[in-house]
Amino acid sequence: MASAFGEYIWQYLPLAFFASLGVLQIGAARADLRGVTFFKKPSLCYVFGALAIAGAFIWFYATGDRNTEPLVRIDDGVKVFFGETETFATFMTGAIGALVVTLLVSSIVNAKMSSSTDNGVPRGLDALKEMTFFQAITRRFRKGG
Amino acid sequence: MQLIVDDWFVITCLSLSMIAIWFGARSLRQRERNQIAVWTAAWGVGISSLWFHLFRINHIFDRARPLAEDAATLLTYVRTDQSFPSEATAVGFAFATAIWIGNRRAGIALGFLAFLWAFSRVYCGAHYPADVVAGALIGILTSFLMYFIWRILKFAPNSFIRLMQWVHLA
């Protein structure tokens, strides 16, 4: 039996969100972006990331048949399959959500990370090695871009 | 095989790898190369999909899927759209090719994943071998096309990455 379009979206979004959250933590730990990590120890970021990715996939596959139940929507009475492109678009929604949550949580968790305000803000992601996203953005705007 | 063949696993892994490649580089030089590769991959995947959804190239050849309606469907469901060429394979190889241009190791790993995906589509009866070969060619050629276009129009990816750097996301 075909499942409803919306129902599948809401099943896939959590996978995209939590797996992206995990990948962001692993990526941040690997690139030494301490302003983006949830934990001070990189090893904890790797463990958190691996658990988030594994947990998201296990939950997704444990909560439904992902092989033989097609995902369709109905356009003017015609069954249209939910393809790779739509999956990618749904994924991007979850991934952007995960990025926003990562930047918010890491900015709160690492709020006391940087105390110096004399130095300029390094370019791009390099700034997040020394300060949080919130600190980097506020300093940039304070200095007038 | 059950995992590889479904509609979710490989595309999710490919998408997650884009996030890892964007954020995970240790050196500035590699990071910039990776981010250009991710930019190219996004365009490669997008344009590969356009061939199917806008130009409907899979409607040029009226070829039914190998799985008949009454066939056993233990690995996948029976698709009723056209079989030739394979969109999934086009998307997979578009991803892998664009990343390979900027990061050889990651590109080879993603290429292997795309190959497994293509193989699984034939194995489960969703496509004929010629469908996935054509899909792979579409994906590879589209990503190379995007790469050459963005090499000529360098200002576009460079402006995007500079904008992302300005907000500390690149």
mmCIF file of C-alpha atoms in Angstrom:
data_model
loop_
_atom_site.group_PDB
_atom_site.id
_atom_site.type_symbol
_atom_site.label_atom_id
_atom_site.label_comp_id
_atom_site.label_asym_id
_atom_site.label_seq_id
_atom_site.Cartn_x
_atom_site.Cartn_y
_atom_site.Cartn_z
ATOM 1 C CA MET A 1 0.000 0.000 0.000
ATOM 2 C CA ALA A 2 1.181 3.492 -0.806
ATOM 3 C CA SER A 3 1.733 5.756 2.144
ATOM 4 C CA ALA A 4 0.717 9.393 2.270
ATOM 5 C CA PHE A 5 3.208 11.959 1.014
ATOM 6 C CA GLY A 6 3.154 14.144 4.109
ATOM 7 C CA GLU A 7 3.531 11.220 6.450
ATOM 8 C CA TYR A 8 6.732 10.160 4.722
ATOM 9 C CA ILE A 9 8.105 13.687 4.738
ATOM 10 C CA TRP A 10 7.702 13.791 8.495
ATOM 11 C CA GLN A 11 9.384 10.427 8.799
ATOM 12 C CA TYR A 12 12.312 11.437 6.617
ATOM 13 C CA LEU A 13 12.873 14.917 8.071
ATOM 14 C CA PRO A 14 14.010 13.641 11.505
ATOM 15 C CA LEU A 15 16.516 11.335 9.799
ATOM 16 C CA ALA A 16 17.900 14.249 7.771
ATOM 17 C CA PHE A 17 17.941 16.530 10.809
ATOM 18 C CA PHE A 18 19.623 14.243 13.351
ATOM 19 C CA ALA A 19 22.067 12.679 10.896
ATOM 20 C CA SER A 20 23.094 16.179 9.733
ATOM 21 C CA LEU A 21 23.499 17.233 13.360
ATOM 22 C CA GLY A 22 25.861 14.290 13.849
ATOM 23 C CA VAL A 23 27.843 14.985 10.694
ATOM 24 C CA LEU A 24 28.208 18.653 11.651
ATOM 25 C CA GLN A 25 29.674 17.681 15.033
ATOM 26 C CA ILE A 26 32.118 15.227 13.464
ATOM 27 C CA GLY A 27 33.088 17.750 10.774
ATOM 28 C CA ALA A 28 33.540 20.537 13.324
ATOM 29 C CA ALA A 29 35.697 18.333 15.556
ATOM 30 C CA ARG A 30 37.825 17.221 12.582
ATOM 31 C CA ALA A 31 38.366 20.799 11.369
ATOM 32 C CA ASP A 32 38.997 22.009 14.947
ATOM 33 C CA LEU A 33 36.067 24.449 14.820
ATOM 34 C CA ARG A 34 35.758 24.667 18.593
ATOM 35 C CA GLY A 35 33.129 27.395 18.416
ATOM 36 C CA VAL A 36 30.705 24.990 16.731
ATOM 37 C CA THR A 37 31.202 21.873 18.849
ATOM 38 C CA PHE A 38 28.853 20.916 21.668
ATOM 39 C CA PHE A 39 31.695 19.405 23.730
ATOM 40 C CA LYS A 40 35.205 20.543 24.596
ATOM 41 C CA LYS A 41 36.756 17.140 23.900
ATOM 42 C CA PRO A 42 36.791 16.237 20.199
ATOM 43 C CA SER A 43 36.370 12.553 21.075
ATOM 44 C CA LEU A 44 33.001 13.339 22.649
ATOM 45 C CA CYS A 45 31.959 15.153 19.457
ATOM 46 C CA TYR A 46 32.872 12.061 17.420
ATOM 47 C CA VAL A 47 30.884 9.819 19.790
ATOM 48 C CA PHE A 48 27.892 12.195 19.771
ATOM 49 C CA GLY A 49 28.039 12.448 15.980
ATOM 50 C CA ALA A 50 28.261 8.700 15.458
ATOM 51 C CA LEU A 51 25.373 8.085 17.861
ATOM 52 C CA ALA A 52 23.217 10.753 16.222
ATOM 53 C CA ILE A 53 23.827 9.328 12.730
ATOM 54 C CA ALA A 54 23.376 5.696 13.767
ATOM 55 C CA GLY A 55 20.346 6.524 15.907
ATOM 56 C CA ALA A 56 18.673 8.480 13.112
ATOM 57 C CA PHE A 57 19.147 5.672 10.585
ATOM 58 C CA ILE A 58 18.121 2.919 13.013
ATOM 59 C CA TRP A 59 14.987 4.828 14.006
ATOM 60 C CA PHE A 60 14.082 5.507 10.372
ATOM 61 C CA TYR A 61 14.436 1.887 9.303
ATOM 62 C CA ALA A 62 12.839 0.497 12.456
ATOM 63 C CA THR A 63 9.653 2.535 12.049
ATOM 64 C CA GLY A 64 8.559 1.364 8.614
ATOM 65 C CA ASP A 65 9.100 -0.711 5.502
ATOM 66 C CA ARG A 66 11.380 1.451 3.348
ATOM 67 C CA ASN A 67 11.680 -0.988 0.467
ATOM 68 C CA THR A 68 8.358 -2.221 -0.800
ATOM 69 C CA GLU A 69 6.049 0.629 0.196
ATOM 70 C CA PRO A 70 6.303 3.287 -2.500
ATOM 71 C CA LEU A 71 6.139 6.935 -1.663
ATOM 72 C CA VAL A 72 3.716 8.617 -4.000
ATOM 73 C CA ARG A 73 1.694 11.762 -4.360
ATOM 74 C CA ILE A 74 -1.386 12.139 -6.494
ATOM 75 C CA ASP A 75 -1.324 14.801 -9.252
ATOM 76 C CA ASP A 76 -4.692 15.070 -11.030
ATOM 77 C CA GLY A 77 -5.464 11.473 -10.214
ATOM 78 C CA VAL A 78 -2.104 10.235 -11.486
ATOM 79 C CA LYS A 79 0.305 8.475 -9.152
ATOM 80 C CA VAL A 80 3.660 10.304 -9.122
ATOM 81 C CA PHE A 81 6.576 8.648 -7.408
ATOM 82 C CA PHE A 82 8.567 10.537 -4.842
ATOM 83 C CA GLY A 83 11.981 10.615 -6.483
ATOM 84 C CA GLU A 84 15.568 11.328 -5.594
ATOM 85 C CA THR A 85 15.155 15.055 -6.240
ATOM 86 C CA GLU A 86 12.321 15.424 -3.740
ATOM 87 C CA THR A 87 14.272 13.374 -1.219
ATOM 88 C CA PHE A 88 17.226 15.724 -1.704
ATOM 89 C CA ALA A 89 14.999 18.801 -1.198
ATOM 90 C CA THR A 90 13.556 17.315 1.992
ATOM 91 C CA PHE A 91 17.049 16.494 3.117
ATOM 92 C CA MET A 92 18.171 20.092 2.610
ATOM 93 C CA THR A 93 15.328 21.298 4.847
ATOM 94 C CA GLY A 94 16.462 18.983 7.631
ATOM 95 C CA ALA A 95 20.130 19.851 7.101
ATOM 96 C CA ILE A 96 19.520 23.614 7.270
ATOM 97 C CA GLY A 97 17.487 23.054 10.439
ATOM 98 C CA ALA A 98 20.387 21.067 11.903
ATOM 99 C CA LEU A 99 22.837 23.842 11.000
ATOM 100 C CA VAL A 100 20.670 26.481 12.676
ATOM 101 C CA VAL A 101 20.305 24.349 15.835
ATOM 102 C CA THR A 102 24.056 23.615 15.854
ATOM 103 C CA LEU A 103 24.942 27.308 15.634
ATOM 104 C CA LEU A 104 22.412 28.235 18.329
ATOM 105 C CA VAL A 105 23.344 25.477 20.793
ATOM 106 C CA SER A 106 27.103 25.845 20.277
ATOM 107 C CA SER A 107 26.863 29.619 20.711
ATOM 108 C CA ILE A 108 25.112 29.083 24.067
ATOM 109 C CA VAL A 109 27.307 26.183 25.250
ATOM 110 C CA ASN A 110 30.552 27.974 24.312
ATOM 111 C CA ALA A 111 29.387 31.466 25.302
ATOM 112 C CA LYS A 112 32.458 32.027 27.524
ATOM 113 C CA MET A 113 34.879 30.778 24.912
ATOM 114 C CA SER A 114 36.393 34.051 23.696
ATOM 115 C CA SER A 115 37.051 37.014 25.952
ATOM 116 C CA SER A 116 39.419 39.069 23.812
ATOM 117 C CA THR A 117 37.797 41.727 21.681
ATOM 118 C CA ASP A 118 40.999 43.394 20.471
ATOM 119 C CA ASN A 119 41.862 40.971 17.705
ATOM 120 C CA GLY A 120 40.110 41.150 14.375
ATOM 121 C CA VAL A 121 37.694 38.456 13.301
ATOM 122 C CA PRO A 122 39.422 35.795 11.148
ATOM 123 C CA ARG A 123 37.924 35.098 7.755
ATOM 124 C CA GLY A 124 35.219 32.487 7.245
ATOM 125 C CA LEU A 125 35.111 29.264 9.222
ATOM 126 C CA ASP A 126 38.519 30.020 10.735
ATOM 127 C CA ALA A 127 36.787 32.490 13.071
ATOM 128 C CA LEU A 128 34.891 29.560 14.572
ATOM 129 C CA LYS A 129 38.161 28.044 15.789
ATOM 130 C CA GLU A 130 38.417 30.845 18.341
ATOM 131 C CA MET A 131 34.892 32.048 18.956
ATOM 132 C CA THR A 132 31.263 31.061 18.577
ATOM 133 C CA PHE A 133 29.151 31.869 15.559
ATOM 134 C CA PHE A 134 27.168 34.440 17.544
ATOM 135 C CA GLN A 135 30.369 36.149 18.745
ATOM 136 C CA ALA A 136 31.843 36.203 15.249
ATOM 137 C CA ILE A 137 28.720 37.702 13.712
ATOM 138 C CA THR A 138 28.205 40.337 16.419
ATOM 139 C CA ARG A 139 31.871 41.409 16.245
ATOM 140 C CA ARG A 140 31.734 41.647 12.490
ATOM 141 C CA PHE A 141 28.692 43.913 12.599
ATOM 142 C CA ARG A 142 30.150 45.953 15.445
ATOM 143 C CA LYS A 143 33.249 46.574 13.341
ATOM 144 C CA GLY A 144 31.080 47.496 10.393
ATOM 145 C CA GLY A 145 31.625 44.384 8.238
ATOM 146 C CA MET B 1 21.463 -4.983 -0.652
ATOM 147 C CA GLN B 2 18.088 -4.239 0.948
ATOM 148 C CA LEU B 3 19.550 -1.044 2.383
ATOM 149 C CA ILE B 4 21.333 0.101 -0.767
ATOM 150 C CA VAL B 5 18.368 -0.458 -3.069
ATOM 151 C CA ASP B 6 15.773 1.620 -1.246
ATOM 152 C CA ASP B 7 14.918 5.250 -2.065
ATOM 153 C CA TRP B 8 16.597 6.699 1.003
ATOM 154 C CA PHE B 9 19.887 5.265 2.148
ATOM 155 C CA VAL B 10 22.317 6.178 -0.642
ATOM 156 C CA ILE B 11 20.870 9.615 -1.402
ATOM 157 C CA THR B 12 20.990 10.439 2.325
ATOM 158 C CA CYS B 13 24.600 9.256 2.623
ATOM 159 C CA LEU B 14 25.599 11.290 -0.450
ATOM 160 C CA SER B 15 23.897 14.388 0.949
ATOM 161 C CA LEU B 16 25.490 13.926 4.388
ATOM 162 C CA SER B 17 28.873 13.593 2.732
ATOM 163 C CA MET B 18 28.374 17.036 1.169
ATOM 164 C CA ILE B 19 28.016 18.564 4.654
ATOM 165 C CA ALA B 20 31.102 16.705 5.866
ATOM 166 C CA ILE B 21 33.121 17.799 2.823
ATOM 167 C CA TRP B 22 31.998 21.425 3.173
ATOM 168 C CA PHE B 23 32.864 21.748 6.874
ATOM 169 C CA GLY B 24 35.383 18.999 7.557
ATOM 170 C CA ALA B 25 38.581 20.109 5.760
ATOM 171 C CA ARG B 26 41.564 20.906 7.978
ATOM 172 C CA SER B 27 43.494 23.273 5.700
ATOM 173 C CA LEU B 28 42.157 26.458 4.104
ATOM 174 C CA ARG B 29 43.337 25.367 0.635
ATOM 175 C CA GLN B 30 41.582 21.991 0.830
ATOM 176 C CA ARG B 31 38.489 23.620 2.287
ATOM 177 C CA GLU B 32 38.208 25.991 -0.672
ATOM 178 C CA ARG B 33 38.665 23.121 -3.136
ATOM 179 C CA ASN B 34 36.061 21.064 -1.266
ATOM 180 C CA GLN B 35 33.559 23.896 -1.233
ATOM 181 C CA ILE B 36 33.923 24.498 -4.956
ATOM 182 C CA ALA B 37 33.386 20.741 -5.403
ATOM 183 C CA VAL B 38 30.219 20.834 -3.272
ATOM 184 C CA TRP B 39 28.971 23.841 -5.276
ATOM 185 C CA THR B 40 29.603 21.921 -8.517
ATOM 186 C CA ALA B 41 27.972 18.777 -7.096
ATOM 187 C CA ALA B 42 24.833 20.693 -6.110
ATOM 188 C CA TRP B 43 24.569 22.087 -9.636
ATOM 189 C CA GLY B 44 25.435 18.742 -11.207
ATOM 190 C CA VAL B 45 22.694 16.981 -9.254
ATOM 191 C CA GLY B 46 20.230 19.779 -9.930
ATOM 192 C CA ILE B 47 20.847 19.842 -13.679
ATOM 193 C CA SER B 48 20.899 16.017 -13.874
ATOM 194 C CA SER B 49 17.454 16.015 -12.293
ATOM 195 C CA LEU B 50 16.280 18.723 -14.689
ATOM 196 C CA TRP B 51 16.948 16.388 -17.617
ATOM 197 C CA PHE B 52 14.341 14.066 -16.088
ATOM 198 C CA HIS B 53 11.802 16.422 -14.569
ATOM 199 C CA LEU B 54 11.822 19.341 -16.992
ATOM 200 C CA PHE B 55 13.037 17.868 -20.264
ATOM 201 C CA ARG B 56 11.599 14.385 -19.432
ATOM 202 C CA ILE B 57 14.321 12.470 -21.244
ATOM 203 C CA ASN B 58 13.016 9.231 -19.786
ATOM 204 C CA HIS B 59 9.850 9.734 -21.843
ATOM 205 C CA ILE B 60 11.782 9.732 -25.119
ATOM 206 C CA PHE B 61 12.301 5.985 -24.874
ATOM 207 C CA ASP B 62 9.145 4.034 -24.034
ATOM 208 C CA ARG B 63 10.726 1.315 -21.970
ATOM 209 C CA ALA B 64 8.892 -0.377 -19.099
ATOM 210 C CA ARG B 65 10.644 -1.394 -15.914
ATOM 211 C CA PRO B 66 12.038 -4.942 -15.784
ATOM 212 C CA LEU B 67 9.865 -5.829 -12.806
ATOM 213 C CA ALA B 68 6.491 -7.010 -13.996
ATOM 214 C CA GLU B 69 3.419 -6.149 -11.946
ATOM 215 C CA ASP B 70 3.089 -9.719 -10.705
ATOM 216 C CA ALA B 71 6.751 -10.171 -9.850
ATOM 217 C CA ALA B 72 7.905 -10.743 -6.305
ATOM 218 C CA THR B 73 8.802 -7.394 -4.745
ATOM 219 C CA LEU B 74 10.922 -8.328 -1.774
ATOM 220 C CA LEU B 75 13.579 -5.661 -2.310
ATOM 221 C CA THR B 76 11.653 -2.819 -3.848
ATOM 222 C CA TYR B 77 8.231 -1.761 -5.088
ATOM 223 C CA VAL B 78 7.131 -1.898 -8.719
ATOM 224 C CA ARG B 79 7.729 1.421 -10.429
ATOM 225 C CA THR B 80 5.362 2.398 -13.211
ATOM 226 C CA ASP B 81 7.397 5.215 -14.779
ATOM 227 C CA GLN B 82 9.834 4.795 -17.669
ATOM 228 C CA SER B 83 12.981 2.788 -17.170
ATOM 229 C CA PHE B 84 15.524 4.403 -19.498
ATOM 230 C CA PRO B 85 17.697 6.134 -18.340
ATOM 231 C CA SER B 86 18.089 5.751 -14.556
ATOM 232 C CA GLU B 87 17.631 8.997 -12.623
ATOM 233 C CA ALA B 88 19.003 7.549 -9.400
ATOM 234 C CA THR B 89 22.232 6.566 -11.143
ATOM 235 C CA ALA B 90 22.495 9.976 -12.822
ATOM 236 C CA VAL B 91 22.150 11.716 -9.452
ATOM 237 C CA GLY B 92 24.637 9.359 -7.751
ATOM 238 C CA PHE B 93 27.312 9.771 -10.406
ATOM 239 C CA ALA B 94 26.739 13.532 -10.659
ATOM 240 C CA PHE B 95 27.505 13.773 -6.924
ATOM 241 C CA ALA B 96 30.560 11.531 -7.118
ATOM 242 C CA THR B 97 32.074 13.132 -10.221
ATOM 243 C CA ALA B 98 31.819 16.693 -8.933
ATOM 244 C CA ILE B 99 33.341 15.741 -5.586
ATOM 245 C CA TRP B 100 36.072 13.704 -7.328
ATOM 246 C CA ILE B 101 37.162 16.805 -9.231
ATOM 247 C CA GLY B 102 37.875 18.631 -5.946
ATOM 248 C CA ASN B 103 38.714 15.760 -3.595
ATOM 249 C CA ARG B 104 39.976 12.512 -5.122
ATOM 250 C CA ARG B 105 39.632 10.291 -2.046
ATOM 251 C CA ALA B 106 36.112 11.415 -1.200
ATOM 252 C CA GLY B 107 35.143 11.235 -4.864
ATOM 253 C CA ILE B 108 36.317 7.625 -5.191
ATOM 254 C CA ALA B 109 34.404 6.637 -2.027
ATOM 255 C CA LEU B 110 31.243 8.324 -3.325
ATOM 256 C CA GLY B 111 31.801 6.795 -6.762
ATOM 257 C CA PHE B 112 31.863 3.358 -5.147
ATOM 258 C CA LEU B 113 28.591 4.165 -3.369
ATOM 259 C CA ALA B 114 27.056 5.384 -6.636
ATOM 260 C CA PHE B 115 28.233 2.195 -8.363
ATOM 261 C CA LEU B 116 26.647 0.051 -5.619
ATOM 262 C CA TRP B 117 23.426 2.027 -6.006
ATOM 263 C CA ALA B 118 23.419 1.479 -9.761
ATOM 264 C CA PHE B 119 24.167 -2.231 -9.344
ATOM 265 C CA SER B 120 21.391 -2.592 -6.780
ATOM 266 C CA ARG B 121 18.890 -1.028 -9.195
ATOM 267 C CA VAL B 122 19.668 -3.704 -11.755
ATOM 268 C CA TYR B 123 19.826 -6.456 -9.133
ATOM 269 C CA CYS B 124 16.353 -5.675 -7.790
ATOM 270 C CA GLY B 125 14.783 -5.312 -11.229
ATOM 271 C CA ALA B 126 14.141 -1.579 -11.151
ATOM 272 C CA HIS B 127 16.357 -0.985 -14.211
ATOM 273 C CA TYR B 128 18.075 -2.741 -17.096
ATOM 274 C CA PRO B 129 21.895 -2.483 -17.220
ATOM 275 C CA ALA B 130 21.707 -0.065 -20.173
ATOM 276 C CA ASP B 131 19.487 2.248 -18.077
ATOM 277 C CA VAL B 132 22.082 2.633 -15.347
ATOM 278 C CA VAL B 133 24.966 2.984 -17.820
ATOM 279 C CA ALA B 134 23.082 5.803 -19.560
ATOM 280 C CA GLY B 135 22.192 7.341 -16.183
ATOM 281 C CA ALA B 136 25.830 7.236 -15.070
ATOM 282 C CA LEU B 137 26.942 8.898 -18.303
ATOM 283 C CA ILE B 138 24.334 11.641 -17.874
ATOM 284 C CA GLY B 139 25.474 12.282 -14.295
ATOM 285 C CA ILE B 140 29.190 12.267 -15.134
ATOM 286 C CA LEU B 141 28.845 14.462 -18.219
ATOM 287 C CA THR B 142 26.529 16.902 -16.427
ATOM 288 C CA SER B 143 28.978 17.361 -13.560
ATOM 289 C CA PHE B 144 31.897 17.897 -15.953
ATOM 290 C CA LEU B 145 29.756 20.371 -17.885
ATOM 291 C CA MET B 146 28.986 22.223 -14.640
ATOM 292 C CA TYR B 147 32.666 22.155 -13.713
ATOM 293 C CA PHE B 148 33.690 23.775 -17.002
ATOM 294 C CA ILE B 149 30.842 26.298 -16.848
ATOM 295 C CA TRP B 150 31.843 27.387 -13.341
ATOM 296 C CA ARG B 151 35.492 27.532 -14.370
ATOM 297 C CA ILE B 152 34.537 30.071 -17.003
ATOM 298 C CA LEU B 153 32.057 31.893 -14.750
ATOM 299 C CA LYS B 154 34.339 31.767 -11.720
ATOM 300 C CA PHE B 155 32.811 34.839 -10.156
ATOM 301 C CA ALA B 156 29.581 32.950 -9.336
ATOM 302 C CA PRO B 157 30.991 30.198 -7.064
ATOM 303 C CA ASN B 158 33.629 32.596 -5.733
ATOM 304 C CA SER B 159 30.976 35.187 -4.844
ATOM 305 C CA PHE B 160 28.840 32.528 -3.170
ATOM 306 C CA ILE B 161 31.761 31.228 -1.128
ATOM 307 C CA ARG B 162 32.827 34.767 -0.200
ATOM 308 C CA LEU B 163 29.269 35.461 0.955
ATOM 309 C CA MET B 164 29.335 32.266 3.021
ATOM 310 C CA GLN B 165 32.740 33.281 4.419
ATOM 311 C CA TRP B 166 31.337 36.658 5.357
ATOM 312 C CA VAL B 167 28.739 34.917 7.543
ATOM 313 C CA HIS B 168 31.416 32.422 8.750
ATOM 314 C CA LEU B 169 29.843 29.406 7.096
ATOM 315 C CA ALA B 170 32.586 28.685 4.553
#
